PDB file of C-alpha atoms in Angstrom:
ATOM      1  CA  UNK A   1      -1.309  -9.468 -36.393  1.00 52.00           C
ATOM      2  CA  UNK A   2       2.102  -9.357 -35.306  1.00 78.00           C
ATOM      3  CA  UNK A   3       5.224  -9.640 -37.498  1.00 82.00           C
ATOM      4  CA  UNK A   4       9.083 -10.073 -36.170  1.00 86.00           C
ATOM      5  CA  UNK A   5      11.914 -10.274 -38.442  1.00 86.00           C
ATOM      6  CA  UNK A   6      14.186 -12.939 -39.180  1.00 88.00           C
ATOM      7  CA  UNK A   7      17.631 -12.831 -38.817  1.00 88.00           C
ATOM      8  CA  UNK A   8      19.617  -9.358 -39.460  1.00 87.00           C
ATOM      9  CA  UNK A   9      16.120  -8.331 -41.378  1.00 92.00           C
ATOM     10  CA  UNK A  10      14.300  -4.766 -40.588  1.00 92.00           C
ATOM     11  CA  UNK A  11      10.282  -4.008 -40.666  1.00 91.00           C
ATOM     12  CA  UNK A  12      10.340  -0.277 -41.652  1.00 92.00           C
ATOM     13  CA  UNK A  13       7.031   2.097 -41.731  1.00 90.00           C
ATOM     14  CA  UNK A  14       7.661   5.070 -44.085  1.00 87.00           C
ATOM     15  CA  UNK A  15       7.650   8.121 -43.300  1.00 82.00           C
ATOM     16  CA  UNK A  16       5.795  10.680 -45.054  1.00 71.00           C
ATOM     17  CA  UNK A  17       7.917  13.556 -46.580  1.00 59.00           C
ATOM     18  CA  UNK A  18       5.990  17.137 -46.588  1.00 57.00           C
ATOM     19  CA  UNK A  19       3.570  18.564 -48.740  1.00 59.00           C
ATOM     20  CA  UNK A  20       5.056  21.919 -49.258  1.00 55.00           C
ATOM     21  CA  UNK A  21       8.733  22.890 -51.028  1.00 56.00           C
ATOM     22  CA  UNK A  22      10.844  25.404 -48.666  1.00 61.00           C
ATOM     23  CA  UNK A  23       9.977  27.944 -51.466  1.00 66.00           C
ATOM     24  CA  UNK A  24       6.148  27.730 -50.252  1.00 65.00           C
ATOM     25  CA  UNK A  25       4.886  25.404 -53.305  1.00 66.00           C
ATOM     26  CA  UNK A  26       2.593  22.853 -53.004  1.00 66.00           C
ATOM     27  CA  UNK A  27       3.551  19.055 -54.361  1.00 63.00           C
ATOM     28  CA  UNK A  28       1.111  17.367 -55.763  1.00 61.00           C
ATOM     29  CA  UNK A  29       0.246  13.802 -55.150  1.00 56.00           C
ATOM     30  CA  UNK A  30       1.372  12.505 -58.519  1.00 57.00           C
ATOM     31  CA  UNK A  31       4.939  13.767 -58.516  1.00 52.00           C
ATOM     32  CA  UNK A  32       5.760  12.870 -55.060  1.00 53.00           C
ATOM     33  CA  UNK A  33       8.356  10.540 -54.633  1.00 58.00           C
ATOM     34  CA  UNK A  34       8.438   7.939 -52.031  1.00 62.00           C
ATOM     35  CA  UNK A  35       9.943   8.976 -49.188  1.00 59.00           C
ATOM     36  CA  UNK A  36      13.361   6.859 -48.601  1.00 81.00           C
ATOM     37  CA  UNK A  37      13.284   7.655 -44.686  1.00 87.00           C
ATOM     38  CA  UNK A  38      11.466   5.454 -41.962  1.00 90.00           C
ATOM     39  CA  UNK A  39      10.754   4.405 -38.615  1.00 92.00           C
ATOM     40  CA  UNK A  40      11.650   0.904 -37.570  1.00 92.00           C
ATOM     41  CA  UNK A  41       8.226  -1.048 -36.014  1.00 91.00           C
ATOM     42  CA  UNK A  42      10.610  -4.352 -35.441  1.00 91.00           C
ATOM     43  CA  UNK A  43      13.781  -5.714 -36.017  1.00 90.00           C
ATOM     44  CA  UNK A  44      15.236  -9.384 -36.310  1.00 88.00           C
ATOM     45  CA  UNK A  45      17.855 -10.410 -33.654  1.00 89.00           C
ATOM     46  CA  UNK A  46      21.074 -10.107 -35.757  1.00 87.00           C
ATOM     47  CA  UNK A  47      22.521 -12.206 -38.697  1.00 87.00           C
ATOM     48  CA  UNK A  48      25.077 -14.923 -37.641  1.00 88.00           C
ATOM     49  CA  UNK A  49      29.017 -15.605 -38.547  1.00 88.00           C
ATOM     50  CA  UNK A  50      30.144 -18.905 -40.042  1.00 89.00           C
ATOM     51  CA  UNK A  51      31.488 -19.824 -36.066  1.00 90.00           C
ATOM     52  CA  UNK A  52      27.445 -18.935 -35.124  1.00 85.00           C
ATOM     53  CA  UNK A  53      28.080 -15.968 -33.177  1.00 91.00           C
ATOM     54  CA  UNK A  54      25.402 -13.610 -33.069  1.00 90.00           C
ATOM     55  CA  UNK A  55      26.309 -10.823 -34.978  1.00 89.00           C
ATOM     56  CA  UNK A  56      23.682  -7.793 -33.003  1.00 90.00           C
ATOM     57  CA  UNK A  57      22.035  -5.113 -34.922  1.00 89.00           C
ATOM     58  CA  UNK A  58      23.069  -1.828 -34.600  1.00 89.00           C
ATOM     59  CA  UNK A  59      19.357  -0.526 -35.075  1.00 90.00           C
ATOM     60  CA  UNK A  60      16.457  -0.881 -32.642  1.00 90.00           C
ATOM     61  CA  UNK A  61      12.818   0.017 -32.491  1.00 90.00           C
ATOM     62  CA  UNK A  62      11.672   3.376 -32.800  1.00 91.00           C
ATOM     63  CA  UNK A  63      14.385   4.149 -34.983  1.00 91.00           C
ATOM     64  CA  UNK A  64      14.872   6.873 -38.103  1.00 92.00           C
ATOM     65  CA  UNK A  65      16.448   5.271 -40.477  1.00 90.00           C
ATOM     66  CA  UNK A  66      17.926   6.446 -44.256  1.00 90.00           C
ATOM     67  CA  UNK A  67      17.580   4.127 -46.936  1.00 88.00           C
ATOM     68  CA  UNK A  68      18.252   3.316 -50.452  1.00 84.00           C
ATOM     69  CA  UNK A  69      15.244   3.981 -52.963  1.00 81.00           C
ATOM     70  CA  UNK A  70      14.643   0.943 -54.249  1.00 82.00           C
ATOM     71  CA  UNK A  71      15.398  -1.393 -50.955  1.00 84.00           C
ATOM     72  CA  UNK A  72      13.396  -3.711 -48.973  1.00 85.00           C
ATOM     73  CA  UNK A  73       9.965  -5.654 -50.218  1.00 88.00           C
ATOM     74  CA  UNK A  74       6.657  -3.925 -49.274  1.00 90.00           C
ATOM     75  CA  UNK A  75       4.394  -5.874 -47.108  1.00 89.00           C
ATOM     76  CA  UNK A  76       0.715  -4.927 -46.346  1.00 89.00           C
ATOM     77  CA  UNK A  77      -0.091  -5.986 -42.659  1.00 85.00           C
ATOM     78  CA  UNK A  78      -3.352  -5.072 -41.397  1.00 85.00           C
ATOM     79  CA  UNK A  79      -3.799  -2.205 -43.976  1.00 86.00           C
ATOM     80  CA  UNK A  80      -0.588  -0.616 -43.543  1.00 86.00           C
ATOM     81  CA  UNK A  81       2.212  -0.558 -45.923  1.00 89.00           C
ATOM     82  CA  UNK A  82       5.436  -1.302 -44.581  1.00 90.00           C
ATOM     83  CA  UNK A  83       8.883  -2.443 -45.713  1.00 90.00           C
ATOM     84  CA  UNK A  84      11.118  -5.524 -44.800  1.00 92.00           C
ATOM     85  CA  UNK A  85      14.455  -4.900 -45.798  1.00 92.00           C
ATOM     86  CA  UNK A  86      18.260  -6.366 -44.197  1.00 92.00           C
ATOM     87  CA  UNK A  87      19.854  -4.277 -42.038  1.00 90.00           C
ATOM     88  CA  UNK A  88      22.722  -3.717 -44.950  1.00 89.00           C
ATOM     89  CA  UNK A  89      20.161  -1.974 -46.758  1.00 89.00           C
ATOM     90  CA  UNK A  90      20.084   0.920 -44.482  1.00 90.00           C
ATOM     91  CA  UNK A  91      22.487   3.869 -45.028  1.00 90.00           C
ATOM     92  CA  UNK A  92      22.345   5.259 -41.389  1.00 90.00           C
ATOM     93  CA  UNK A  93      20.161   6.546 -38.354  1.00 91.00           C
ATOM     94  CA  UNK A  94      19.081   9.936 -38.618  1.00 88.00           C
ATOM     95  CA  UNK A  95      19.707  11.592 -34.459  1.00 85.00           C
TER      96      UNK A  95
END
């Protein structure tokens, strides 16, 4: 099943964080956080100004994003967890 976006909203997929501290220590499932970096799947095609210009994204597909820890709504689709969230909600693109 395919899901796109309305609007200036963002379908994120999580990325997992790693399993070891730099130190060498393993993290256990229980106290891991969730990871507040992701990959955008799909994106909406921008929100729109009172006039109804098209205000464009500045994200795309493919991209790894920052976010804040408690944004966006998880959505199961097709097994997966993912997160819908607006495009405000992300901090930046990690390069």
């Amino acid at each position: 099943m395919a899901l796109k976006p309305l609007h200036d909203r963002v379908l994120v997929r999580r990325v997992e964080s790693e399993e070891k501290t730099k130190g060498g220590l393993i993290i256990p499932e229980s106290a891991k956080e969730k990871p507040s970096e992701g990959e955008v799947v799909s994106c909406g095609e921008g929100a729109r100004k009172d006039s109804g210009e098209l205000i464009e994204m500045a994200v795309k597909q493919g991209d790894r994003i920052l976010f804040g820890k408690w944004s966006g709504t998880e959505v199961t689709l097709d097994g997966e967890e993912l997160l819908m969230m607006k495009e405000s909600d992300i901090l930046g693109i990690i390069t």
